[in-house]
mmCIF file of C-alpha atoms in Angstrom:
data_model
loop_
_atom_site.group_PDB
_atom_site.id
_atom_site.type_symbol
_atom_site.label_atom_id
_atom_site.label_comp_id
_atom_site.label_asym_id
_atom_site.label_seq_id
_atom_site.Cartn_x
_atom_site.Cartn_y
_atom_site.Cartn_z
ATOM 1 C CA UNK A 29 -0.857 24.213 1.005
ATOM 2 C CA UNK A 30 -0.081 21.256 3.225
ATOM 3 C CA UNK A 31 -2.430 22.369 6.001
ATOM 4 C CA UNK A 32 -5.412 22.329 3.650
ATOM 5 C CA UNK A 33 -4.961 18.663 2.791
ATOM 6 C CA UNK A 34 -5.764 15.683 4.915
ATOM 7 C CA UNK A 35 -3.801 12.462 4.694
ATOM 8 C CA UNK A 36 -5.756 9.340 5.466
ATOM 9 C CA UNK A 37 -3.423 6.545 4.481
ATOM 10 C CA UNK A 38 -0.088 5.956 2.884
ATOM 11 C CA UNK A 39 0.026 5.951 -0.895
ATOM 12 C CA UNK A 40 2.161 2.986 -1.888
ATOM 13 C CA UNK A 41 4.715 2.848 -4.647
ATOM 14 C CA UNK A 42 2.276 0.854 -6.791
ATOM 15 C CA UNK A 43 -0.430 3.468 -6.235
ATOM 16 C CA UNK A 44 2.006 6.157 -7.369
ATOM 17 C CA UNK A 45 2.738 4.230 -10.544
ATOM 18 C CA UNK A 46 -0.995 3.912 -11.210
ATOM 19 C CA UNK A 47 -1.455 7.615 -10.544
ATOM 20 C CA UNK A 48 1.361 8.491 -12.908
ATOM 21 C CA UNK A 49 -0.212 6.322 -15.607
ATOM 22 C CA UNK A 50 -3.535 8.060 -14.963
ATOM 23 C CA UNK A 51 -1.864 11.431 -15.522
ATOM 24 C CA UNK A 52 -0.319 10.153 -18.734
ATOM 25 C CA UNK A 53 -3.650 8.835 -20.023
ATOM 26 C CA UNK A 54 -5.774 11.880 -19.147
ATOM 27 C CA UNK A 55 -3.336 14.747 -19.635
ATOM 28 C CA UNK A 56 -0.478 13.792 -21.935
ATOM 29 C CA UNK A 57 -1.868 11.002 -24.103
ATOM 30 C CA UNK A 58 -5.238 12.484 -24.985
ATOM 31 C CA UNK A 59 -5.910 13.560 -28.594
ATOM 32 C CA UNK A 60 -5.911 17.224 -27.527
ATOM 33 C CA UNK A 61 -2.379 16.861 -26.161
ATOM 34 C CA UNK A 62 -0.896 15.974 -29.537
ATOM 35 C CA UNK A 63 -0.394 19.614 -30.525
ATOM 36 C CA UNK A 64 -0.527 21.234 -27.084
ATOM 37 C CA UNK A 65 1.939 23.916 -26.057
ATOM 38 C CA UNK A 66 3.836 23.750 -22.777
ATOM 39 C CA UNK A 67 1.498 26.285 -21.155
ATOM 40 C CA UNK A 68 -1.534 24.233 -22.188
ATOM 41 C CA UNK A 69 -0.021 21.053 -20.732
ATOM 42 C CA UNK A 70 0.668 22.800 -17.430
ATOM 43 C CA UNK A 71 -2.887 24.146 -17.299
ATOM 44 C CA UNK A 72 -4.207 20.610 -17.808
ATOM 45 C CA UNK A 73 -1.947 19.330 -15.031
ATOM 46 C CA UNK A 74 -3.382 21.979 -12.710
ATOM 47 C CA UNK A 75 -6.916 20.970 -13.678
ATOM 48 C CA UNK A 76 -6.092 17.324 -12.969
ATOM 49 C CA UNK A 77 -4.720 18.254 -9.535
ATOM 50 C CA UNK A 78 -7.749 20.398 -8.671
ATOM 51 C CA UNK A 79 -10.053 17.453 -9.375
ATOM 52 C CA UNK A 80 -8.092 15.345 -6.897
ATOM 53 C CA UNK A 81 -8.415 17.845 -4.046
ATOM 54 C CA UNK A 82 -10.774 17.498 -1.138
ATOM 55 C CA UNK A 83 -8.997 15.370 1.465
ATOM 56 C CA UNK A 84 -8.573 12.241 -0.598
ATOM 57 C CA UNK A 85 -6.078 9.559 0.280
ATOM 58 C CA UNK A 86 -2.521 10.347 -0.703
ATOM 59 C CA UNK A 87 -3.373 13.847 -1.927
ATOM 60 C CA UNK A 88 0.078 15.129 -0.983
ATOM 61 C CA UNK A 89 1.643 12.560 -3.294
ATOM 62 C CA UNK A 90 -0.632 13.768 -6.095
ATOM 63 C CA UNK A 91 0.592 17.344 -5.564
ATOM 64 C CA UNK A 92 4.220 16.168 -5.511
ATOM 65 C CA UNK A 93 3.908 14.226 -8.769
ATOM 66 C CA UNK A 94 2.071 17.091 -10.479
ATOM 67 C CA UNK A 95 4.792 19.528 -9.391
ATOM 68 C CA UNK A 96 7.489 17.177 -10.643
ATOM 69 C CA UNK A 97 5.834 16.673 -14.025
ATOM 70 C CA UNK A 98 5.334 20.431 -14.304
ATOM 71 C CA UNK A 99 9.081 20.870 -13.854
ATOM 72 C CA UNK A 100 9.606 18.251 -16.579
ATOM 73 C CA UNK A 101 7.382 20.237 -18.956
ATOM 74 C CA UNK A 102 9.393 23.418 -18.294
ATOM 75 C CA UNK A 103 12.652 21.560 -18.816
ATOM 76 C CA UNK A 104 11.428 19.940 -22.029
ATOM 77 C CA UNK A 105 10.179 23.278 -23.353
ATOM 78 C CA UNK A 106 13.567 24.905 -22.779
ATOM 79 C CA UNK A 107 15.309 22.019 -24.531
ATOM 80 C CA UNK A 108 12.998 22.349 -27.520
ATOM 81 C CA UNK A 109 13.552 26.115 -27.576
ATOM 82 C CA UNK A 110 17.318 25.663 -27.616
ATOM 83 C CA UNK A 111 17.043 23.002 -30.298
ATOM 84 C CA UNK A 112 15.036 25.427 -32.392
ATOM 85 C CA UNK A 113 17.883 27.965 -32.020
ATOM 86 C CA UNK A 114 15.686 30.718 -30.622
ATOM 87 C CA UNK A 115 16.934 33.627 -28.558
ATOM 88 C CA UNK A 116 14.438 33.024 -25.776
ATOM 89 C CA UNK A 117 16.130 32.617 -22.409
ATOM 90 C CA UNK A 118 15.411 29.524 -20.289
ATOM 91 C CA UNK A 119 12.819 30.079 -17.570
ATOM 92 C CA UNK A 120 14.170 29.802 -14.036
ATOM 93 C CA UNK A 121 12.936 28.957 -10.566
ATOM 94 C CA UNK A 122 9.349 28.182 -11.446
ATOM 95 C CA UNK A 123 7.230 25.685 -9.551
ATOM 96 C CA UNK A 124 3.851 24.198 -10.398
ATOM 97 C CA UNK A 125 2.164 27.046 -8.524
ATOM 98 C CA UNK A 126 2.178 30.134 -10.733
ATOM 99 C CA UNK A 127 -0.798 32.270 -9.649
ATOM 100 C CA UNK A 128 0.150 35.200 -11.824
ATOM 101 C CA UNK A 129 0.244 33.110 -14.973
ATOM 102 C CA UNK A 130 2.985 35.321 -16.424
ATOM 103 C CA UNK A 131 5.312 32.384 -17.039
ATOM 104 C CA UNK A 132 2.628 30.386 -18.827
ATOM 105 C CA UNK A 133 2.220 33.263 -21.268
ATOM 106 C CA UNK A 134 5.884 32.896 -22.245
ATOM 107 C CA UNK A 135 5.475 29.236 -23.198
ATOM 108 C CA UNK A 136 3.028 29.491 -26.066
ATOM 109 C CA UNK A 137 5.372 28.345 -28.819
ATOM 110 C CA UNK A 138 4.450 24.975 -30.266
ATOM 111 C CA UNK A 139 7.204 22.352 -30.603
ATOM 112 C CA UNK A 140 6.609 19.087 -32.385
ATOM 113 C CA UNK A 141 9.008 17.188 -30.108
ATOM 114 C CA UNK A 142 7.749 18.671 -26.823
ATOM 115 C CA UNK A 143 5.332 15.899 -25.941
ATOM 116 C CA UNK A 144 7.831 13.177 -26.865
ATOM 117 C CA UNK A 145 10.519 14.811 -24.701
ATOM 118 C CA UNK A 146 8.113 15.049 -21.756
ATOM 119 C CA UNK A 147 7.121 11.396 -22.103
ATOM 120 C CA UNK A 148 10.772 10.328 -22.209
ATOM 121 C CA UNK A 149 11.461 12.119 -18.908
ATOM 122 C CA UNK A 150 8.333 10.643 -17.327
ATOM 123 C CA UNK A 151 9.482 7.165 -18.371
ATOM 124 C CA UNK A 152 12.573 7.794 -16.236
ATOM 125 C CA UNK A 153 10.354 8.785 -13.304
ATOM 126 C CA UNK A 154 8.334 5.576 -13.681
ATOM 127 C CA UNK A 155 11.530 3.526 -13.699
ATOM 128 C CA UNK A 156 12.713 5.343 -10.560
ATOM 129 C CA UNK A 157 9.431 4.617 -8.761
ATOM 130 C CA UNK A 158 9.725 0.955 -9.673
ATOM 131 C CA UNK A 159 13.032 0.610 -7.810
ATOM 132 C CA UNK A 160 12.383 2.887 -4.797
ATOM 133 C CA UNK A 161 12.311 0.200 -2.111
ATOM 134 C CA UNK A 162 15.136 -1.758 -3.692
ATOM 135 C CA UNK A 163 17.430 1.277 -3.861
ATOM 136 C CA UNK A 164 16.714 2.191 -0.237
ATOM 137 C CA UNK A 165 17.224 -1.385 0.947
ATOM 138 C CA UNK A 166 20.638 -1.535 -0.723
ATOM 139 C CA UNK A 167 21.839 1.096 1.772
ATOM 140 C CA UNK A 168 20.820 -0.976 4.807
ATOM 141 C CA UNK A 169 24.264 -2.470 5.465
ATOM 142 C CA UNK A 170 25.742 1.014 5.804
ATOM 143 C CA UNK A 171 23.351 2.030 8.579
ATOM 144 C CA UNK A 172 22.661 -1.233 10.449
ATOM 145 C CA UNK A 173 25.392 -3.230 12.159
ATOM 146 C CA UNK A 174 25.653 -6.479 14.114
ATOM 147 C CA UNK A 175 23.954 -6.818 17.515
ATOM 148 C CA UNK A 176 22.325 -3.388 17.383
ATOM 149 C CA UNK A 177 18.988 -2.620 19.024
ATOM 150 C CA UNK A 178 16.751 -0.573 16.735
ATOM 151 C CA UNK A 179 13.419 1.058 17.495
ATOM 152 C CA UNK A 180 10.708 1.801 14.943
ATOM 153 C CA UNK A 181 7.022 2.670 14.997
ATOM 154 C CA UNK A 182 4.045 1.678 12.858
ATOM 155 C CA UNK A 183 4.218 -0.280 9.609
ATOM 156 C CA UNK A 184 6.188 0.527 6.478
ATOM 157 C CA UNK A 185 6.917 -1.808 3.570
ATOM 158 C CA UNK A 186 10.014 0.265 2.799
ATOM 159 C CA UNK A 187 11.337 -0.262 6.324
ATOM 160 C CA UNK A 188 10.430 -3.946 6.228
ATOM 161 C CA UNK A 189 12.554 -4.489 3.097
ATOM 162 C CA UNK A 190 15.303 -2.348 4.661
ATOM 163 C CA UNK A 191 15.447 -4.597 7.732
ATOM 164 C CA UNK A 192 15.227 -7.799 5.692
ATOM 165 C CA UNK A 193 18.192 -6.755 3.543
ATOM 166 C CA UNK A 194 20.312 -5.928 6.586
ATOM 167 C CA UNK A 195 19.344 -9.240 8.218
ATOM 168 C CA UNK A 196 21.031 -11.162 5.427
ATOM 169 C CA UNK A 197 24.438 -10.217 6.870
ATOM 170 C CA UNK A 198 23.794 -9.008 10.427
ATOM 171 C CA UNK A 199 21.858 -10.163 13.437
ATOM 172 C CA UNK A 200 20.080 -7.341 15.254
ATOM 173 C CA UNK A 201 16.995 -6.689 17.365
ATOM 174 C CA UNK A 202 14.034 -4.502 16.401
ATOM 175 C CA UNK A 203 11.706 -2.942 18.976
ATOM 176 C CA UNK A 204 8.379 -1.979 17.424
ATOM 177 C CA UNK A 205 6.324 0.613 19.309
ATOM 178 C CA UNK A 206 2.574 0.606 18.892
ATOM 179 C CA UNK A 207 0.794 3.922 19.004
ATOM 180 C CA UNK A 208 -2.520 3.771 17.219
ATOM 181 C CA UNK A 209 -5.735 1.701 17.305
ATOM 182 C CA UNK A 210 -5.149 0.540 13.715
ATOM 183 C CA UNK A 211 -2.642 -2.085 14.959
ATOM 184 C CA UNK A 212 -0.085 -1.230 12.293
ATOM 185 C CA UNK A 213 2.702 -2.025 14.761
ATOM 186 C CA UNK A 214 1.296 -5.534 15.208
ATOM 187 C CA UNK A 215 1.437 -5.994 11.452
ATOM 188 C CA UNK A 216 5.057 -4.818 11.378
ATOM 189 C CA UNK A 217 6.107 -7.033 14.287
ATOM 190 C CA UNK A 218 4.471 -10.061 12.687
ATOM 191 C CA UNK A 219 6.190 -9.437 9.341
ATOM 192 C CA UNK A 220 9.592 -9.011 11.024
ATOM 193 C CA UNK A 221 9.050 -12.206 13.026
ATOM 194 C CA UNK A 222 8.202 -14.127 9.867
ATOM 195 C CA UNK A 223 11.504 -12.873 8.417
ATOM 196 C CA UNK A 224 13.321 -14.429 11.442
ATOM 197 C CA UNK A 225 14.349 -11.008 12.782
ATOM 198 C CA UNK A 226 14.412 -10.727 16.581
ATOM 199 C CA UNK A 227 11.445 -8.489 17.369
ATOM 200 C CA UNK A 228 9.794 -7.056 20.462
ATOM 201 C CA UNK A 229 6.432 -5.273 20.423
ATOM 202 C CA UNK A 230 6.040 -2.661 23.164
ATOM 203 C CA UNK A 231 3.285 -0.207 24.107
ATOM 204 C CA UNK A 232 3.877 3.441 23.336
ATOM 205 C CA UNK A 233 4.168 4.272 27.025
ATOM 206 C CA UNK A 234 7.357 2.168 27.293
ATOM 207 C CA UNK A 235 9.332 4.032 24.628
ATOM 208 C CA UNK A 236 11.197 6.350 26.973
ATOM 209 C CA UNK A 237 12.118 3.518 29.360
ATOM 210 C CA UNK A 238 13.501 1.393 26.518
ATOM 211 C CA UNK A 239 15.370 4.203 24.746
ATOM 212 C CA UNK A 240 18.469 3.973 26.969
ATOM 213 C CA UNK A 241 19.155 0.527 25.465
ATOM 214 C CA UNK A 242 18.568 1.549 21.852
ATOM 215 C CA UNK A 243 21.385 2.209 19.357
ATOM 216 C CA UNK A 244 19.297 4.037 16.750
ATOM 217 C CA UNK A 245 15.743 4.842 15.691
ATOM 218 C CA UNK A 246 14.765 4.012 12.103
ATOM 219 C CA UNK A 247 11.348 5.152 10.909
ATOM 220 C CA UNK A 248 9.256 5.692 7.808
ATOM 221 C CA UNK A 249 7.159 8.737 6.992
ATOM 222 C CA UNK A 250 4.152 9.917 5.041
ATOM 223 C CA UNK A 251 5.647 13.182 3.791
ATOM 224 C CA UNK A 252 9.030 14.913 3.952
ATOM 225 C CA UNK A 253 8.548 18.669 3.993
ATOM 226 C CA UNK A 254 10.961 20.960 2.165
ATOM 227 C CA UNK A 255 12.619 22.037 5.422
ATOM 228 C CA UNK A 256 13.517 18.445 6.326
ATOM 229 C CA UNK A 257 10.620 17.886 8.726
ATOM 230 C CA UNK A 258 8.188 14.978 8.601
ATOM 231 C CA UNK A 259 4.501 14.261 8.579
ATOM 232 C CA UNK A 260 4.677 10.768 10.041
ATOM 233 C CA UNK A 261 2.682 8.166 11.924
ATOM 234 C CA UNK A 262 1.012 9.277 15.135
ATOM 235 C CA UNK A 263 3.477 8.943 18.001
ATOM 236 C CA UNK A 264 6.567 9.544 15.888
ATOM 237 C CA UNK A 265 7.149 12.989 17.399
ATOM 238 C CA UNK A 266 7.208 11.550 20.913
ATOM 239 C CA UNK A 267 9.553 8.765 19.792
ATOM 240 C CA UNK A 268 11.960 11.295 18.289
ATOM 241 C CA UNK A 269 11.837 13.454 21.416
ATOM 242 C CA UNK A 270 12.768 10.433 23.534
ATOM 243 C CA UNK A 271 15.618 9.658 21.131
ATOM 244 C CA UNK A 272 16.884 13.232 21.408
ATOM 245 C CA UNK A 273 16.918 13.030 25.214
ATOM 246 C CA UNK A 274 19.073 9.890 25.055
ATOM 247 C CA UNK A 275 21.271 11.121 22.159
ATOM 248 C CA UNK A 276 20.027 8.321 19.898
ATOM 249 C CA UNK A 277 20.226 9.107 16.150
ATOM 250 C CA UNK A 278 16.989 9.122 14.157
ATOM 251 C CA UNK A 279 17.112 7.788 10.592
ATOM 252 C CA UNK A 280 14.250 8.158 8.098
ATOM 253 C CA UNK A 281 13.728 5.907 5.056
ATOM 254 C CA UNK A 282 11.545 7.311 2.298
ATOM 255 C CA UNK A 283 11.245 7.562 -1.467
ATOM 256 C CA UNK A 284 11.677 10.975 -3.041
ATOM 257 C CA UNK A 285 8.093 10.855 -4.310
ATOM 258 C CA UNK A 286 7.118 11.744 -0.711
ATOM 259 C CA UNK A 287 9.253 14.881 -0.725
ATOM 260 C CA UNK A 288 7.017 17.955 -0.764
ATOM 261 C CA UNK A 289 8.077 21.383 -2.084
ATOM 262 C CA UNK A 290 5.998 23.018 0.675
ATOM 263 C CA UNK A 291 7.533 24.486 3.844
ATOM 264 C CA UNK A 292 5.367 24.711 6.991
ATOM 265 C CA UNK A 293 5.152 28.043 8.778
ATOM 266 C CA UNK A 294 5.569 28.244 12.544
ATOM 267 C CA UNK A 295 1.970 29.370 13.102
ATOM 268 C CA UNK A 296 0.685 26.400 11.077
ATOM 269 C CA UNK A 297 2.450 23.622 13.000
ATOM 270 C CA UNK A 298 -0.602 22.584 15.024
ATOM 271 C CA UNK A 299 -2.493 21.910 11.794
ATOM 272 C CA UNK A 300 -0.040 19.168 10.841
ATOM 273 C CA UNK A 301 -1.258 16.876 13.622
ATOM 274 C CA UNK A 302 -4.188 15.551 11.632
ATOM 275 C CA UNK A 303 -7.158 14.303 13.644
ATOM 276 C CA UNK A 304 -9.266 11.269 12.888
ATOM 277 C CA UNK A 305 -12.745 10.175 14.018
ATOM 278 C CA UNK A 306 -13.148 9.510 17.736
ATOM 279 C CA UNK A 307 -14.589 6.095 16.895
ATOM 280 C CA UNK A 308 -11.004 4.961 16.441
ATOM 281 C CA UNK A 309 -10.635 5.143 20.221
ATOM 282 C CA UNK A 310 -14.149 4.971 21.657
ATOM 283 C CA UNK A 311 -16.780 3.025 19.746
ATOM 284 C CA UNK A 312 -20.120 4.686 19.307
ATOM 285 C CA UNK A 313 -21.695 1.544 20.781
ATOM 286 C CA UNK A 314 -20.085 2.535 24.092
ATOM 287 C CA UNK A 315 -22.656 5.261 24.527
ATOM 288 C CA UNK A 316 -22.007 6.094 28.161
ATOM 289 C CA UNK A 317 -18.293 6.592 27.594
ATOM 290 C CA UNK A 318 -18.740 8.644 24.421
ATOM 291 C CA UNK A 319 -21.161 11.018 26.135
ATOM 292 C CA UNK A 320 -18.814 11.691 29.054
ATOM 293 C CA UNK A 321 -15.417 11.741 27.352
ATOM 294 C CA UNK A 322 -13.590 14.060 24.998
ATOM 295 C CA UNK A 323 -11.737 11.688 22.665
ATOM 296 C CA UNK A 324 -8.797 12.995 20.628
ATOM 297 C CA UNK A 325 -7.496 10.713 17.875
ATOM 298 C CA UNK A 326 -4.441 12.143 16.071
ATOM 299 C CA UNK A 327 -3.561 10.316 12.862
ATOM 300 C CA UNK A 328 -0.235 11.964 12.048
ATOM 301 C CA UNK A 329 2.419 14.009 13.804
ATOM 302 C CA UNK A 330 4.577 16.799 12.509
ATOM 303 C CA UNK A 331 8.225 16.099 13.395
ATOM 304 C CA UNK A 332 10.518 19.160 13.166
ATOM 305 C CA UNK A 333 13.822 18.755 11.285
ATOM 306 C CA UNK A 334 15.985 19.315 14.367
ATOM 307 C CA UNK A 335 14.946 15.859 15.632
ATOM 308 C CA UNK A 336 16.134 14.081 12.464
ATOM 309 C CA UNK A 337 19.744 13.169 11.694
ATOM 310 C CA UNK A 338 19.630 11.261 8.390
ATOM 311 C CA UNK A 339 17.160 11.021 5.494
ATOM 312 C CA UNK A 340 17.757 7.912 3.365
ATOM 313 C CA UNK A 341 16.112 8.267 -0.046
ATOM 314 C CA UNK A 342 16.078 6.186 -3.202
ATOM 315 C CA UNK A 343 18.786 8.351 -4.780
ATOM 316 C CA UNK A 344 21.123 9.391 -1.964
ATOM 317 C CA UNK A 345 21.360 10.219 1.732
ATOM 318 C CA UNK A 346 20.572 13.707 3.007
ATOM 319 C CA UNK A 347 20.523 15.580 6.272
ATOM 320 C CA UNK A 348 17.506 17.829 6.947
ATOM 321 C CA UNK A 349 19.686 20.872 6.236
ATOM 322 C CA UNK A 350 20.636 19.599 2.756
ATOM 323 C CA UNK A 351 17.296 18.181 1.591
ATOM 324 C CA UNK A 352 16.659 21.476 -0.200
ATOM 325 C CA UNK A 353 19.044 20.230 -2.916
ATOM 326 C CA UNK A 354 16.627 17.431 -3.774
ATOM 327 C CA UNK A 355 13.660 19.835 -3.660
ATOM 328 C CA UNK A 356 15.463 22.181 -6.025
ATOM 329 C CA UNK A 357 16.373 19.361 -8.399
ATOM 330 C CA UNK A 358 12.879 17.826 -8.491
ATOM 331 C CA UNK A 359 10.613 20.857 -8.593
ATOM 332 C CA UNK A 360 12.493 23.870 -9.958
ATOM 333 C CA UNK A 361 13.863 24.534 -13.428
ATOM 334 C CA UNK A 362 17.278 26.078 -14.136
#
């Protein structure tokens, strides 16, 4: 589940491509995979995922890619079954998590073209990952207009390309809020300034005061949950709350590889605000302060879907209430 995993840093598009190649090399391109059945391939995918558990960087992205490839295996198996003119019915509504194992038992037939079909579908996924930022940036002119004031938080290469593309035709102002000791906002403000985009860097405490002047909030995210919520940079929840109070729309830019099939439960919400080491706020060298202070260093916030208006992805635009269509298409077989 989401609560059992800890995110430490964003997994970039390039890292996802490398991960996907790693899956291909270790699971689908090994000598043992040449004559593997669909159930055997899925078992190997689960083994690969289990080895990546334990709070490693980008673990959520690993789970998402494994779930997506699992869906591809199911889809490929059904295609091979139909091509073989069998009477077996296609398997429906099955995700990568099948604790009972009953569906794996139904996929024991060997098909010579199964592996080739799976690899063809994965080639499409690799091509999609290669154009994630470009496809999102192409939608910038629809959502950004001349002389607007836009607020964002933290650093995101996807957002940076989004703003750069819009700047080719429109002049606008970006307010970057800083919220964490890692100085990601400084990095974002510097990159926007180098792109000749009017930029203002403000402390997190000034967000509410500035929000009355803002036209829209555009942010990135670490994970999109299946209910349309976000696991995003620390401070994002407060930014979205301020936007809601001033009736300012919140727009999220993210690739679909960050879309998780998991849905958080109400009693788990506190676990989504991941905590980091206190040294991020108070250095251990400051002994007197550390001994007399209780330092809390949240790394990420959980943002509920009711605070989000638009989710811009590499394929199309969704609202939080319709993101389930993408979840269904990516992770479930029909």
